[in-house]
Tab-separated table of N, CA and C in Angstrom:
chain	number	residue	atom	x	y	z
A	267	UNK	N	-25.012	13.858	38.706
A	267	UNK	CA	-23.603	14.050	38.611
A	267	UNK	C	-23.237	14.257	37.104
A	268	UNK	N	-22.325	15.146	36.831
A	268	UNK	CA	-21.965	15.410	35.462
A	268	UNK	C	-21.139	14.275	34.919
A	269	UNK	N	-21.263	14.052	33.618
A	269	UNK	CA	-20.542	13.020	32.933
A	269	UNK	C	-19.068	13.481	32.814
A	270	UNK	N	-18.082	12.811	33.431
A	270	UNK	CA	-16.683	13.237	33.330
A	270	UNK	C	-16.071	13.102	31.949
A	271	UNK	N	-16.672	12.253	31.129
A	271	UNK	CA	-16.143	12.016	29.778
A	271	UNK	C	-16.663	13.015	28.777
A	272	UNK	N	-17.788	13.607	29.053
A	272	UNK	CA	-18.345	14.542	28.078
A	272	UNK	C	-18.743	15.774	28.870
A	273	UNK	N	-17.785	16.635	29.296
A	273	UNK	CA	-18.108	17.762	30.113
A	273	UNK	C	-18.863	18.811	29.280
A	274	UNK	N	-19.636	19.660	29.961
A	274	UNK	CA	-20.317	20.744	29.268
A	274	UNK	C	-19.255	21.729	28.728
A	275	UNK	N	-19.662	22.498	27.714
A	275	UNK	CA	-18.711	23.405	27.135
A	275	UNK	C	-18.367	24.516	28.124
A	276	UNK	N	-17.123	24.691	28.378
A	276	UNK	CA	-16.576	25.740	29.238
A	276	UNK	C	-15.372	26.287	28.613
A	277	UNK	N	-14.696	27.063	29.358
A	277	UNK	CA	-13.400	27.610	28.888
A	277	UNK	C	-12.424	26.440	28.589
A	278	UNK	N	-11.724	26.529	27.492
A	278	UNK	CA	-10.817	25.440	27.094
A	278	UNK	C	-9.758	25.159	28.156
A	279	UNK	N	-9.386	26.187	28.925
A	279	UNK	CA	-8.388	25.937	29.961
A	279	UNK	C	-8.857	25.078	31.051
A	280	UNK	N	-10.155	25.232	31.430
A	280	UNK	CA	-10.739	24.372	32.431
A	280	UNK	C	-10.832	22.946	31.953
A	281	UNK	N	-11.194	22.796	30.711
A	281	UNK	CA	-11.390	21.445	30.138
A	281	UNK	C	-10.036	20.750	30.086
A	282	UNK	N	-8.990	21.523	29.669
A	282	UNK	CA	-7.680	20.921	29.506
A	282	UNK	C	-7.111	20.472	30.916
A	283	UNK	N	-7.417	21.265	31.933
A	283	UNK	CA	-6.888	20.922	33.254
A	283	UNK	C	-7.713	19.872	33.961
A	284	UNK	N	-8.912	19.597	33.440
A	284	UNK	CA	-9.758	18.607	34.060
A	284	UNK	C	-10.400	19.080	35.273
A	285	UNK	N	-10.786	20.349	35.389
A	285	UNK	CA	-11.463	20.864	36.600
A	285	UNK	C	-12.841	21.265	36.327
A	286	UNK	N	-13.522	20.710	35.350
A	286	UNK	CA	-14.862	21.043	34.980
A	286	UNK	C	-15.833	20.522	36.052
A	287	UNK	N	-16.744	21.313	36.514
A	287	UNK	CA	-17.787	20.940	37.416
A	287	UNK	C	-17.280	20.367	38.727
A	288	UNK	N	-16.199	20.835	39.235
A	288	UNK	CA	-15.694	20.355	40.514
A	288	UNK	C	-15.118	18.965	40.544
A	289	UNK	N	-14.875	18.416	39.379
A	289	UNK	CA	-14.219	17.069	39.375
A	289	UNK	C	-12.816	17.162	39.800
A	290	UNK	N	-12.279	16.102	40.303
A	290	UNK	CA	-10.869	16.148	40.734
A	290	UNK	C	-9.993	16.384	39.534
A	291	UNK	N	-8.971	17.190	39.693
A	291	UNK	CA	-8.040	17.496	38.567
A	291	UNK	C	-7.405	16.250	38.020
A	292	UNK	N	-7.387	16.126	36.745
A	292	UNK	CA	-6.737	15.023	36.042
A	292	UNK	C	-5.860	15.598	34.926
A	293	UNK	N	-4.799	14.890	34.584
A	293	UNK	CA	-3.896	15.487	33.559
A	293	UNK	C	-4.602	15.521	32.197
A	294	UNK	N	-5.554	14.728	31.938
A	294	UNK	CA	-6.317	14.756	30.686
A	294	UNK	C	-7.624	14.089	30.890
A	295	UNK	N	-8.535	14.399	30.011
A	295	UNK	CA	-9.872	13.760	30.022
A	295	UNK	C	-9.913	12.625	29.092
A	296	UNK	N	-10.142	11.421	29.560
A	296	UNK	CA	-10.162	10.227	28.681
A	296	UNK	C	-11.497	10.078	28.029
A	297	UNK	N	-11.505	9.695	26.764
A	297	UNK	CA	-12.758	9.379	26.139
A	297	UNK	C	-13.333	8.100	26.684
A	298	UNK	N	-14.622	7.891	26.557
A	298	UNK	CA	-15.179	6.578	27.041
A	298	UNK	C	-14.575	5.436	26.225
A	299	UNK	N	-14.531	4.240	26.846
A	299	UNK	CA	-14.022	3.120	26.126
A	299	UNK	C	-14.925	2.775	24.956
A	300	UNK	N	-14.315	2.263	23.868
A	300	UNK	CA	-15.100	1.911	22.733
A	300	UNK	C	-15.711	0.553	22.944
A	301	UNK	N	-16.975	0.461	22.628
A	301	UNK	CA	-17.718	-0.796	22.818
A	301	UNK	C	-18.362	-1.158	21.510
A	302	UNK	N	-18.288	-2.425	21.184
A	302	UNK	CA	-18.967	-2.930	19.986
A	302	UNK	C	-20.360	-3.394	20.363
A	303	UNK	N	-21.263	-2.376	20.603
A	303	UNK	CA	-22.614	-2.697	21.010
A	303	UNK	C	-23.572	-1.735	20.429
A	304	UNK	N	-24.820	-2.141	20.401
A	304	UNK	CA	-25.945	-1.316	19.965
A	304	UNK	C	-26.792	-0.981	21.197
A	305	UNK	N	-27.044	0.322	21.481
A	305	UNK	CA	-27.809	0.703	22.632
A	305	UNK	C	-29.258	0.370	22.488
A	306	UNK	N	-29.824	-0.325	23.443
A	306	UNK	CA	-31.243	-0.665	23.407
A	306	UNK	C	-31.924	0.086	24.579
A	307	UNK	N	-31.225	0.667	25.427
A	307	UNK	CA	-31.820	1.445	26.571
A	307	UNK	C	-30.779	2.363	27.159
A	308	UNK	N	-31.157	3.086	28.209
A	308	UNK	CA	-30.210	4.053	28.791
A	308	UNK	C	-28.969	3.363	29.394
A	309	UNK	N	-29.130	2.157	29.884
A	309	UNK	CA	-28.002	1.465	30.517
A	309	UNK	C	-27.751	0.060	29.924
A	310	UNK	N	-28.352	-0.223	28.769
A	310	UNK	CA	-28.237	-1.547	28.204
A	310	UNK	C	-27.688	-1.490	26.782
A	311	UNK	N	-26.904	-2.413	26.430
A	311	UNK	CA	-26.472	-2.509	25.057
A	311	UNK	C	-26.321	-3.982	24.682
A	312	UNK	N	-26.538	-4.255	23.403
A	312	UNK	CA	-26.479	-5.612	22.911
A	312	UNK	C	-25.231	-5.656	22.003
A	313	UNK	N	-24.461	-6.777	22.129
A	313	UNK	CA	-23.312	-6.954	21.326
A	313	UNK	C	-23.608	-6.884	19.857
A	314	UNK	N	-22.936	-6.021	19.105
A	314	UNK	CA	-23.184	-5.941	17.684
A	314	UNK	C	-22.211	-6.802	16.838
A	315	UNK	N	-21.169	-7.242	17.486
A	315	UNK	CA	-20.176	-8.040	16.777
A	315	UNK	C	-20.163	-9.448	17.362
A	316	UNK	N	-20.267	-10.478	16.509
A	316	UNK	CA	-20.210	-11.856	17.023
A	316	UNK	C	-18.768	-12.203	17.149
A	317	UNK	N	-18.294	-12.300	18.335
A	317	UNK	CA	-16.855	-12.555	18.564
A	317	UNK	C	-16.513	-13.997	18.358
A	318	UNK	N	-17.444	-14.886	18.113
A	318	UNK	CA	-17.200	-16.295	17.916
A	318	UNK	C	-17.222	-16.704	16.429
A	319	UNK	N	-17.113	-15.677	15.588
A	319	UNK	CA	-17.088	-15.975	14.155
A	319	UNK	C	-15.769	-16.622	13.780
A	320	UNK	N	-15.791	-17.525	12.799
A	320	UNK	CA	-14.560	-18.145	12.362
A	320	UNK	C	-13.655	-17.125	11.647
A	321	UNK	N	-12.379	-17.141	11.847
A	321	UNK	CA	-11.423	-16.220	11.219
A	321	UNK	C	-10.596	-17.016	10.216
A	322	UNK	N	-10.632	-16.541	8.987
A	322	UNK	CA	-9.843	-17.203	7.925
A	322	UNK	C	-8.569	-16.445	7.769
A	323	UNK	N	-7.452	-17.025	8.142
A	323	UNK	CA	-6.123	-16.385	7.995
A	323	UNK	C	-5.353	-16.995	6.854
A	324	UNK	N	-5.928	-17.957	6.077
A	324	UNK	CA	-5.227	-18.540	4.949
A	324	UNK	C	-5.457	-17.681	3.728
A	325	UNK	N	-4.423	-16.878	3.330
A	325	UNK	CA	-4.577	-15.975	2.254
A	325	UNK	C	-4.722	-16.676	0.933
A	326	UNK	N	-4.356	-17.937	0.824
A	326	UNK	CA	-4.512	-18.649	-0.460
A	326	UNK	C	-5.914	-18.970	-0.796
A	327	UNK	N	-6.794	-18.991	0.197
A	327	UNK	CA	-8.179	-19.314	-0.046
A	327	UNK	C	-9.081	-18.064	-0.302
A	328	UNK	N	-8.521	-16.899	-0.109
A	328	UNK	CA	-9.265	-15.686	-0.278
A	328	UNK	C	-9.180	-15.272	-1.760
A	329	UNK	N	-10.310	-14.944	-2.384
A	329	UNK	CA	-10.280	-14.489	-3.765
A	329	UNK	C	-10.279	-12.972	-3.756
A	330	UNK	N	-9.120	-12.393	-3.953
A	330	UNK	CA	-8.992	-10.978	-3.930
A	330	UNK	C	-9.500	-10.398	-5.288
A	331	UNK	N	-10.160	-9.252	-5.246
A	331	UNK	CA	-10.539	-8.603	-6.526
A	331	UNK	C	-9.345	-8.109	-7.246
A	332	UNK	N	-9.494	-7.859	-8.560
A	332	UNK	CA	-8.376	-7.444	-9.398
A	332	UNK	C	-7.733	-6.143	-8.947
A	333	UNK	N	-8.485	-5.098	-8.520
A	333	UNK	CA	-7.809	-3.912	-8.023
A	333	UNK	C	-6.924	-4.139	-6.832
A	334	UNK	N	-7.329	-5.084	-5.948
A	334	UNK	CA	-6.496	-5.411	-4.796
A	334	UNK	C	-5.204	-6.104	-5.258
A	335	UNK	N	-5.335	-7.009	-6.204
A	335	UNK	CA	-4.165	-7.750	-6.671
A	335	UNK	C	-3.163	-6.756	-7.374
A	336	UNK	N	-3.688	-5.815	-8.140
A	336	UNK	CA	-2.803	-4.830	-8.800
A	336	UNK	C	-2.091	-3.912	-7.727
A	337	UNK	N	-2.870	-3.569	-6.676
A	337	UNK	CA	-2.248	-2.787	-5.611
A	337	UNK	C	-1.168	-3.543	-4.889
A	338	UNK	N	-1.422	-4.817	-4.598
A	338	UNK	CA	-0.406	-5.596	-3.900
A	338	UNK	C	0.793	-5.858	-4.812
A	339	UNK	N	0.535	-6.070	-6.107
A	339	UNK	CA	1.652	-6.255	-7.018
A	339	UNK	C	2.455	-4.991	-7.245
A	340	UNK	N	1.774	-3.849	-7.126
A	340	UNK	CA	2.462	-2.500	-7.190
A	340	UNK	C	3.469	-2.451	-6.079
A	341	UNK	N	3.080	-2.867	-4.887
A	341	UNK	CA	3.994	-2.781	-3.769
A	341	UNK	C	5.149	-3.829	-3.893
A	342	UNK	N	4.824	-4.971	-4.426
A	342	UNK	CA	5.854	-5.997	-4.589
A	342	UNK	C	6.896	-5.503	-5.630
A	343	UNK	N	6.418	-4.909	-6.773
A	343	UNK	CA	7.331	-4.431	-7.768
A	343	UNK	C	8.195	-3.265	-7.259
A	344	UNK	N	7.618	-2.472	-6.320
A	344	UNK	CA	8.437	-1.446	-5.700
A	344	UNK	C	9.559	-2.049	-4.878
A	345	UNK	N	9.352	-3.121	-4.153
A	345	UNK	CA	10.437	-3.794	-3.437
A	345	UNK	C	11.400	-4.415	-4.388
A	346	UNK	N	10.955	-4.997	-5.489
A	346	UNK	CA	11.868	-5.553	-6.482
A	346	UNK	C	12.753	-4.522	-7.071
A	347	UNK	N	12.162	-3.378	-7.446
A	347	UNK	CA	12.950	-2.258	-8.004
A	347	UNK	C	13.977	-1.759	-6.969
A	348	UNK	N	13.599	-1.695	-5.682
A	348	UNK	CA	14.552	-1.215	-4.666
A	348	UNK	C	15.725	-2.183	-4.592
A	349	UNK	N	15.444	-3.488	-4.528
A	349	UNK	CA	16.492	-4.476	-4.436
A	349	UNK	C	17.322	-4.509	-5.745
A	350	UNK	N	16.618	-4.422	-6.903
A	350	UNK	CA	17.283	-4.446	-8.188
A	350	UNK	C	18.179	-3.254	-8.438
A	351	UNK	N	17.895	-2.193	-7.683
A	351	UNK	CA	18.731	-0.990	-7.846
A	351	UNK	C	20.196	-1.278	-7.557
A	352	UNK	N	20.490	-2.283	-6.748
A	352	UNK	CA	21.867	-2.639	-6.463
A	352	UNK	C	22.523	-3.173	-7.710
A	353	UNK	N	21.860	-4.080	-8.458
A	353	UNK	CA	22.370	-4.610	-9.749
A	353	UNK	C	22.558	-3.480	-10.746
A	354	UNK	N	21.526	-2.661	-10.859
A	354	UNK	CA	21.593	-1.604	-11.840
A	354	UNK	C	22.713	-0.577	-11.549
A	355	UNK	N	22.906	-0.244	-10.308
A	355	UNK	CA	23.992	0.705	-10.003
A	355	UNK	C	25.358	0.044	-10.153
A	356	UNK	N	25.475	-1.221	-9.856
A	356	UNK	CA	26.758	-1.956	-10.051
A	356	UNK	C	27.071	-1.919	-11.560
A	357	UNK	N	26.076	-2.264	-12.395
A	357	UNK	CA	26.347	-2.293	-13.834
A	357	UNK	C	26.688	-0.907	-14.347
A	358	UNK	N	26.017	0.136	-13.856
A	358	UNK	CA	26.341	1.479	-14.268
A	358	UNK	C	27.705	1.893	-13.853
A	359	UNK	N	28.119	1.567	-12.613
A	359	UNK	CA	29.437	1.897	-12.152
A	359	UNK	C	30.522	1.165	-12.921
A	360	UNK	N	30.249	-0.137	-13.195
A	360	UNK	CA	31.270	-0.880	-13.937
A	360	UNK	C	31.360	-0.372	-15.382
A	361	UNK	N	30.256	-0.015	-15.986
A	361	UNK	CA	30.299	0.407	-17.408
A	361	UNK	C	30.882	1.815	-17.511
A	362	UNK	N	30.809	2.631	-16.500
A	362	UNK	CA	31.359	4.005	-16.597
A	362	UNK	C	32.779	4.077	-16.054
A	363	UNK	N	33.299	3.014	-15.451
A	363	UNK	CA	34.644	3.066	-14.907
A	363	UNK	C	35.728	3.083	-15.927
A	364	UNK	N	35.574	2.327	-16.989
A	364	UNK	CA	36.593	2.193	-18.037
A	364	UNK	C	35.963	1.640	-19.295
A	365	UNK	N	36.677	1.718	-20.377
A	365	UNK	CA	36.117	1.094	-21.655
A	365	UNK	C	36.076	-0.453	-21.452
A	366	UNK	N	37.011	-1.027	-20.738
A	366	UNK	CA	36.955	-2.482	-20.509
A	366	UNK	C	35.763	-2.875	-19.676
A	367	UNK	N	35.462	-2.073	-18.681
A	367	UNK	CA	34.231	-2.352	-17.838
A	367	UNK	C	32.976	-2.232	-18.638
A	368	UNK	N	32.945	-1.261	-19.566
A	368	UNK	CA	31.781	-1.168	-20.405
A	368	UNK	C	31.612	-2.408	-21.319
A	369	UNK	N	32.733	-2.842	-21.860
A	369	UNK	CA	32.636	-4.038	-22.685
A	369	UNK	C	32.210	-5.288	-21.897
A	370	UNK	N	32.734	-5.399	-20.621
A	370	UNK	CA	32.336	-6.496	-19.786
A	370	UNK	C	30.867	-6.511	-19.488
A	371	UNK	N	30.265	-5.324	-19.169
A	371	UNK	CA	28.855	-5.286	-18.902
A	371	UNK	C	28.055	-5.570	-20.153
A	372	UNK	N	28.510	-5.007	-21.290
A	372	UNK	CA	27.775	-5.231	-22.527
A	372	UNK	C	27.825	-6.693	-22.950
A	373	UNK	N	28.967	-7.322	-22.751
A	373	UNK	CA	29.093	-8.752	-23.084
A	373	UNK	C	28.202	-9.602	-22.158
A	374	UNK	N	28.209	-9.237	-20.899
A	374	UNK	CA	27.400	-10.008	-19.918
A	374	UNK	C	25.917	-9.885	-20.237
A	375	UNK	N	25.419	-8.695	-20.637
A	375	UNK	CA	24.055	-8.523	-20.975
A	375	UNK	C	23.745	-9.112	-22.342
A	376	UNK	N	24.747	-9.313	-23.165
A	376	UNK	CA	24.527	-9.942	-24.465
A	376	UNK	C	24.568	-11.445	-24.461
A	377	UNK	N	25.347	-12.037	-23.541
A	377	UNK	CA	25.537	-13.518	-23.601
A	377	UNK	C	25.052	-14.236	-22.387
A	378	UNK	N	25.132	-13.639	-21.182
A	378	UNK	CA	24.785	-14.337	-19.952
A	378	UNK	C	23.284	-14.373	-19.787
A	379	UNK	N	22.760	-15.610	-19.641
A	379	UNK	CA	21.301	-15.802	-19.470
A	379	UNK	C	20.781	-15.154	-18.199
A	380	UNK	N	21.569	-15.308	-17.087
A	380	UNK	CA	21.112	-14.738	-15.798
A	380	UNK	C	21.106	-13.243	-15.851
A	381	UNK	N	22.081	-12.596	-16.470
A	381	UNK	CA	22.061	-11.152	-16.578
A	381	UNK	C	20.887	-10.658	-17.400
A	382	UNK	N	20.598	-11.361	-18.514
A	382	UNK	CA	19.394	-11.023	-19.310
A	382	UNK	C	18.136	-11.148	-18.492
A	383	UNK	N	18.082	-12.263	-17.730
A	383	UNK	CA	16.851	-12.492	-16.934
A	383	UNK	C	16.648	-11.370	-15.910
A	384	UNK	N	17.738	-10.963	-15.259
A	384	UNK	CA	17.599	-9.952	-14.247
A	384	UNK	C	17.224	-8.616	-14.896
A	385	UNK	N	17.835	-8.300	-16.032
A	385	UNK	CA	17.516	-7.029	-16.750
A	385	UNK	C	16.039	-7.039	-17.192
A	386	UNK	N	15.595	-8.205	-17.723
A	386	UNK	CA	14.211	-8.301	-18.136
A	386	UNK	C	13.252	-8.133	-16.988
A	387	UNK	N	13.603	-8.804	-15.842
A	387	UNK	CA	12.748	-8.708	-14.666
A	387	UNK	C	12.679	-7.287	-14.110
A	388	UNK	N	13.790	-6.609	-14.132
A	388	UNK	CA	13.779	-5.204	-13.642
A	388	UNK	C	13.000	-4.315	-14.580
A	389	UNK	N	13.147	-4.493	-15.879
A	389	UNK	CA	12.370	-3.690	-16.821
A	389	UNK	C	10.904	-4.008	-16.717
A	390	UNK	N	10.519	-5.258	-16.524
A	390	UNK	CA	9.142	-5.602	-16.379
A	390	UNK	C	8.555	-5.029	-15.080
A	391	UNK	N	9.306	-5.142	-14.003
A	391	UNK	CA	8.817	-4.531	-12.729
A	391	UNK	C	8.677	-3.014	-12.881
A	392	UNK	N	9.629	-2.390	-13.575
A	392	UNK	CA	9.548	-0.956	-13.812
A	392	UNK	C	8.275	-0.582	-14.578
A	393	UNK	N	8.053	-1.366	-15.616
A	393	UNK	CA	6.877	-1.028	-16.447
A	393	UNK	C	5.558	-1.187	-15.675
A	394	UNK	N	5.372	-2.275	-14.964
A	394	UNK	CA	4.197	-2.473	-14.168
A	394	UNK	C	4.061	-1.414	-13.067
A	395	UNK	N	5.191	-1.143	-12.379
A	395	UNK	CA	5.185	-0.175	-11.314
A	395	UNK	C	4.799	1.223	-11.798
A	396	UNK	N	5.260	1.567	-12.987
A	396	UNK	CA	4.944	2.863	-13.604
A	396	UNK	C	3.459	2.987	-13.921
A	397	UNK	N	2.975	1.934	-14.593
A	397	UNK	CA	1.516	1.976	-15.023
A	397	UNK	C	0.609	1.910	-13.762
A	398	UNK	N	0.900	1.070	-12.804
A	398	UNK	CA	0.089	0.979	-11.595
A	398	UNK	C	0.251	2.278	-10.778
A	399	UNK	N	1.399	2.917	-10.819
A	399	UNK	CA	1.555	4.178	-10.171
A	399	UNK	C	0.655	5.265	-10.714
A	400	UNK	N	0.538	5.278	-12.048
A	400	UNK	CA	-0.363	6.243	-12.700
A	400	UNK	C	-1.815	5.966	-12.241
A	401	UNK	N	-2.171	4.664	-12.165
A	401	UNK	CA	-3.517	4.326	-11.689
A	401	UNK	C	-3.768	4.825	-10.286
A	402	UNK	N	-2.768	4.659	-9.433
A	402	UNK	CA	-2.903	5.111	-8.032
A	402	UNK	C	-2.993	6.635	-7.997
A	403	UNK	N	-2.194	7.329	-8.773
A	403	UNK	CA	-2.269	8.814	-8.826
A	403	UNK	C	-3.701	9.267	-9.255
A	404	UNK	N	-4.235	8.588	-10.229
A	404	UNK	CA	-5.624	8.939	-10.650
A	404	UNK	C	-6.582	8.709	-9.521
A	405	UNK	N	-6.416	7.623	-8.800
A	405	UNK	CA	-7.314	7.310	-7.667
A	405	UNK	C	-7.126	8.362	-6.550
A	406	UNK	N	-5.898	8.829	-6.373
A	406	UNK	CA	-5.672	9.885	-5.345
A	406	UNK	C	-6.368	11.180	-5.692
A	407	UNK	N	-6.598	11.395	-7.011
A	407	UNK	CA	-7.286	12.602	-7.449
A	407	UNK	C	-8.800	12.324	-7.556
A	408	UNK	N	-9.290	11.215	-6.994
A	408	UNK	CA	-10.682	10.805	-6.983
A	408	UNK	C	-11.207	10.602	-8.400
A	409	UNK	N	-10.392	10.107	-9.296
A	409	UNK	CA	-10.823	9.768	-10.643
A	409	UNK	C	-10.908	8.261	-10.707
A	410	UNK	N	-12.129	7.808	-10.880
A	410	UNK	CA	-12.393	6.377	-11.047
A	410	UNK	C	-12.292	5.557	-9.786
A	411	UNK	N	-12.855	6.122	-8.709
A	411	UNK	CA	-12.802	5.348	-7.431
A	411	UNK	C	-14.044	4.447	-7.251
A	412	UNK	N	-15.025	4.538	-8.098
A	412	UNK	CA	-16.168	3.688	-8.017
A	412	UNK	C	-15.744	2.266	-8.362
A	413	UNK	N	-16.517	1.276	-7.963
A	413	UNK	CA	-16.138	-0.128	-8.102
A	413	UNK	C	-15.963	-0.506	-9.571
A	414	UNK	N	-16.903	-0.128	-10.444
A	414	UNK	CA	-16.830	-0.542	-11.798
A	414	UNK	C	-15.631	0.104	-12.530
A	415	UNK	N	-15.365	1.381	-12.299
A	415	UNK	CA	-14.272	2.031	-12.951
A	415	UNK	C	-12.937	1.583	-12.346
A	416	UNK	N	-12.914	1.229	-11.064
A	416	UNK	CA	-11.671	0.682	-10.493
A	416	UNK	C	-11.338	-0.645	-11.093
A	417	UNK	N	-12.362	-1.492	-11.280
A	417	UNK	CA	-12.109	-2.792	-11.979
A	417	UNK	C	-11.591	-2.542	-13.396
A	418	UNK	N	-12.149	-1.624	-14.060
A	418	UNK	CA	-11.780	-1.313	-15.478
A	418	UNK	C	-10.334	-0.821	-15.480
A	419	UNK	N	-9.963	0.108	-14.594
A	419	UNK	CA	-8.588	0.583	-14.567
A	419	UNK	C	-7.629	-0.487	-14.185
A	420	UNK	N	-7.980	-1.430	-13.363
A	420	UNK	CA	-7.099	-2.536	-13.024
A	420	UNK	C	-6.904	-3.422	-14.216
A	421	UNK	N	-7.973	-3.660	-14.977
A	421	UNK	CA	-7.839	-4.435	-16.250
A	421	UNK	C	-6.918	-3.726	-17.264
A	422	UNK	N	-7.059	-2.401	-17.409
A	422	UNK	CA	-6.238	-1.667	-18.351
A	422	UNK	C	-4.748	-1.714	-17.839
A	423	UNK	N	-4.596	-1.617	-16.548
A	423	UNK	CA	-3.219	-1.645	-16.012
A	423	UNK	C	-2.559	-2.971	-16.333
A	424	UNK	N	-3.314	-4.088	-16.157
A	424	UNK	CA	-2.727	-5.410	-16.459
A	424	UNK	C	-2.437	-5.514	-17.954
A	425	UNK	N	-3.331	-5.060	-18.819
A	425	UNK	CA	-3.051	-5.186	-20.266
A	425	UNK	C	-1.905	-4.359	-20.710
A	426	UNK	N	-1.822	-3.130	-20.289
A	426	UNK	CA	-0.696	-2.244	-20.676
A	426	UNK	C	0.619	-2.825	-20.081
A	427	UNK	N	0.589	-3.331	-18.875
A	427	UNK	CA	1.778	-3.915	-18.273
A	427	UNK	C	2.220	-5.135	-19.022
A	428	UNK	N	1.246	-5.977	-19.471
A	428	UNK	CA	1.600	-7.152	-20.231
A	428	UNK	C	2.261	-6.803	-21.563
A	429	UNK	N	1.779	-5.755	-22.199
A	429	UNK	CA	2.416	-5.277	-23.445
A	429	UNK	C	3.810	-4.781	-23.153
A	430	UNK	N	4.003	-4.100	-22.063
A	430	UNK	CA	5.368	-3.545	-21.681
A	430	UNK	C	6.304	-4.648	-21.405
A	431	UNK	N	5.748	-5.743	-20.726
A	431	UNK	CA	6.655	-6.889	-20.383
A	431	UNK	C	7.077	-7.588	-21.641
A	432	UNK	N	6.170	-7.730	-22.586
A	432	UNK	CA	6.508	-8.376	-23.872
A	432	UNK	C	7.566	-7.514	-24.586
A	433	UNK	N	7.325	-6.216	-24.645
A	433	UNK	CA	8.295	-5.330	-25.323
A	433	UNK	C	9.637	-5.362	-24.628
A	434	UNK	N	9.680	-5.406	-23.315
A	434	UNK	CA	10.933	-5.519	-22.614
A	434	UNK	C	11.631	-6.866	-22.944
A	435	UNK	N	10.890	-7.917	-23.005
A	435	UNK	CA	11.415	-9.202	-23.357
A	435	UNK	C	12.037	-9.190	-24.816
A	436	UNK	N	11.327	-8.618	-25.755
A	436	UNK	CA	11.839	-8.563	-27.072
A	436	UNK	C	13.125	-7.715	-27.163
A	437	UNK	N	13.112	-6.635	-26.386
A	437	UNK	CA	14.300	-5.749	-26.393
A	437	UNK	C	15.517	-6.442	-25.719
A	438	UNK	N	15.293	-7.116	-24.646
A	438	UNK	CA	16.397	-7.780	-23.907
A	438	UNK	C	16.869	-9.026	-24.621
A	439	UNK	N	15.993	-9.843	-25.094
A	439	UNK	CA	16.371	-11.181	-25.694
A	439	UNK	C	16.679	-10.922	-27.140
């Protein structure tokens, strides 16, 4: 009997309708179920995956490599920038609404500790996100995807971002 999951090559219309080799018509041909096994004979297979392995779901005990940490931090800074956009747009709207609004925003950024902290945090997130984004663009172009160069790029990303964070702190404070 012919294998219904792997029919011989025929006209594509027959295959699509499921009428290959006199099999009953079906709306589609299903692929065989995926099995995690290694074939040892025509009808035998041995489990290739130990399903009784312990699973570690505690992320605090996993030691992530530096490229993974920079990638995760890149996503986190993207969320911070998205949320911080509310503060930035409010400050822009207030400063452009009138000369008094501009003075109020300028005074808040000059004297209020919380406003300075938020501005410094947004600038720091922007700096890291920009540098890590360039790293990701280089990896998308298959530049430095090997393990050693990926580690080196992650180190360079952290160093440049640290410099930008310090410069943002000097500028804000």
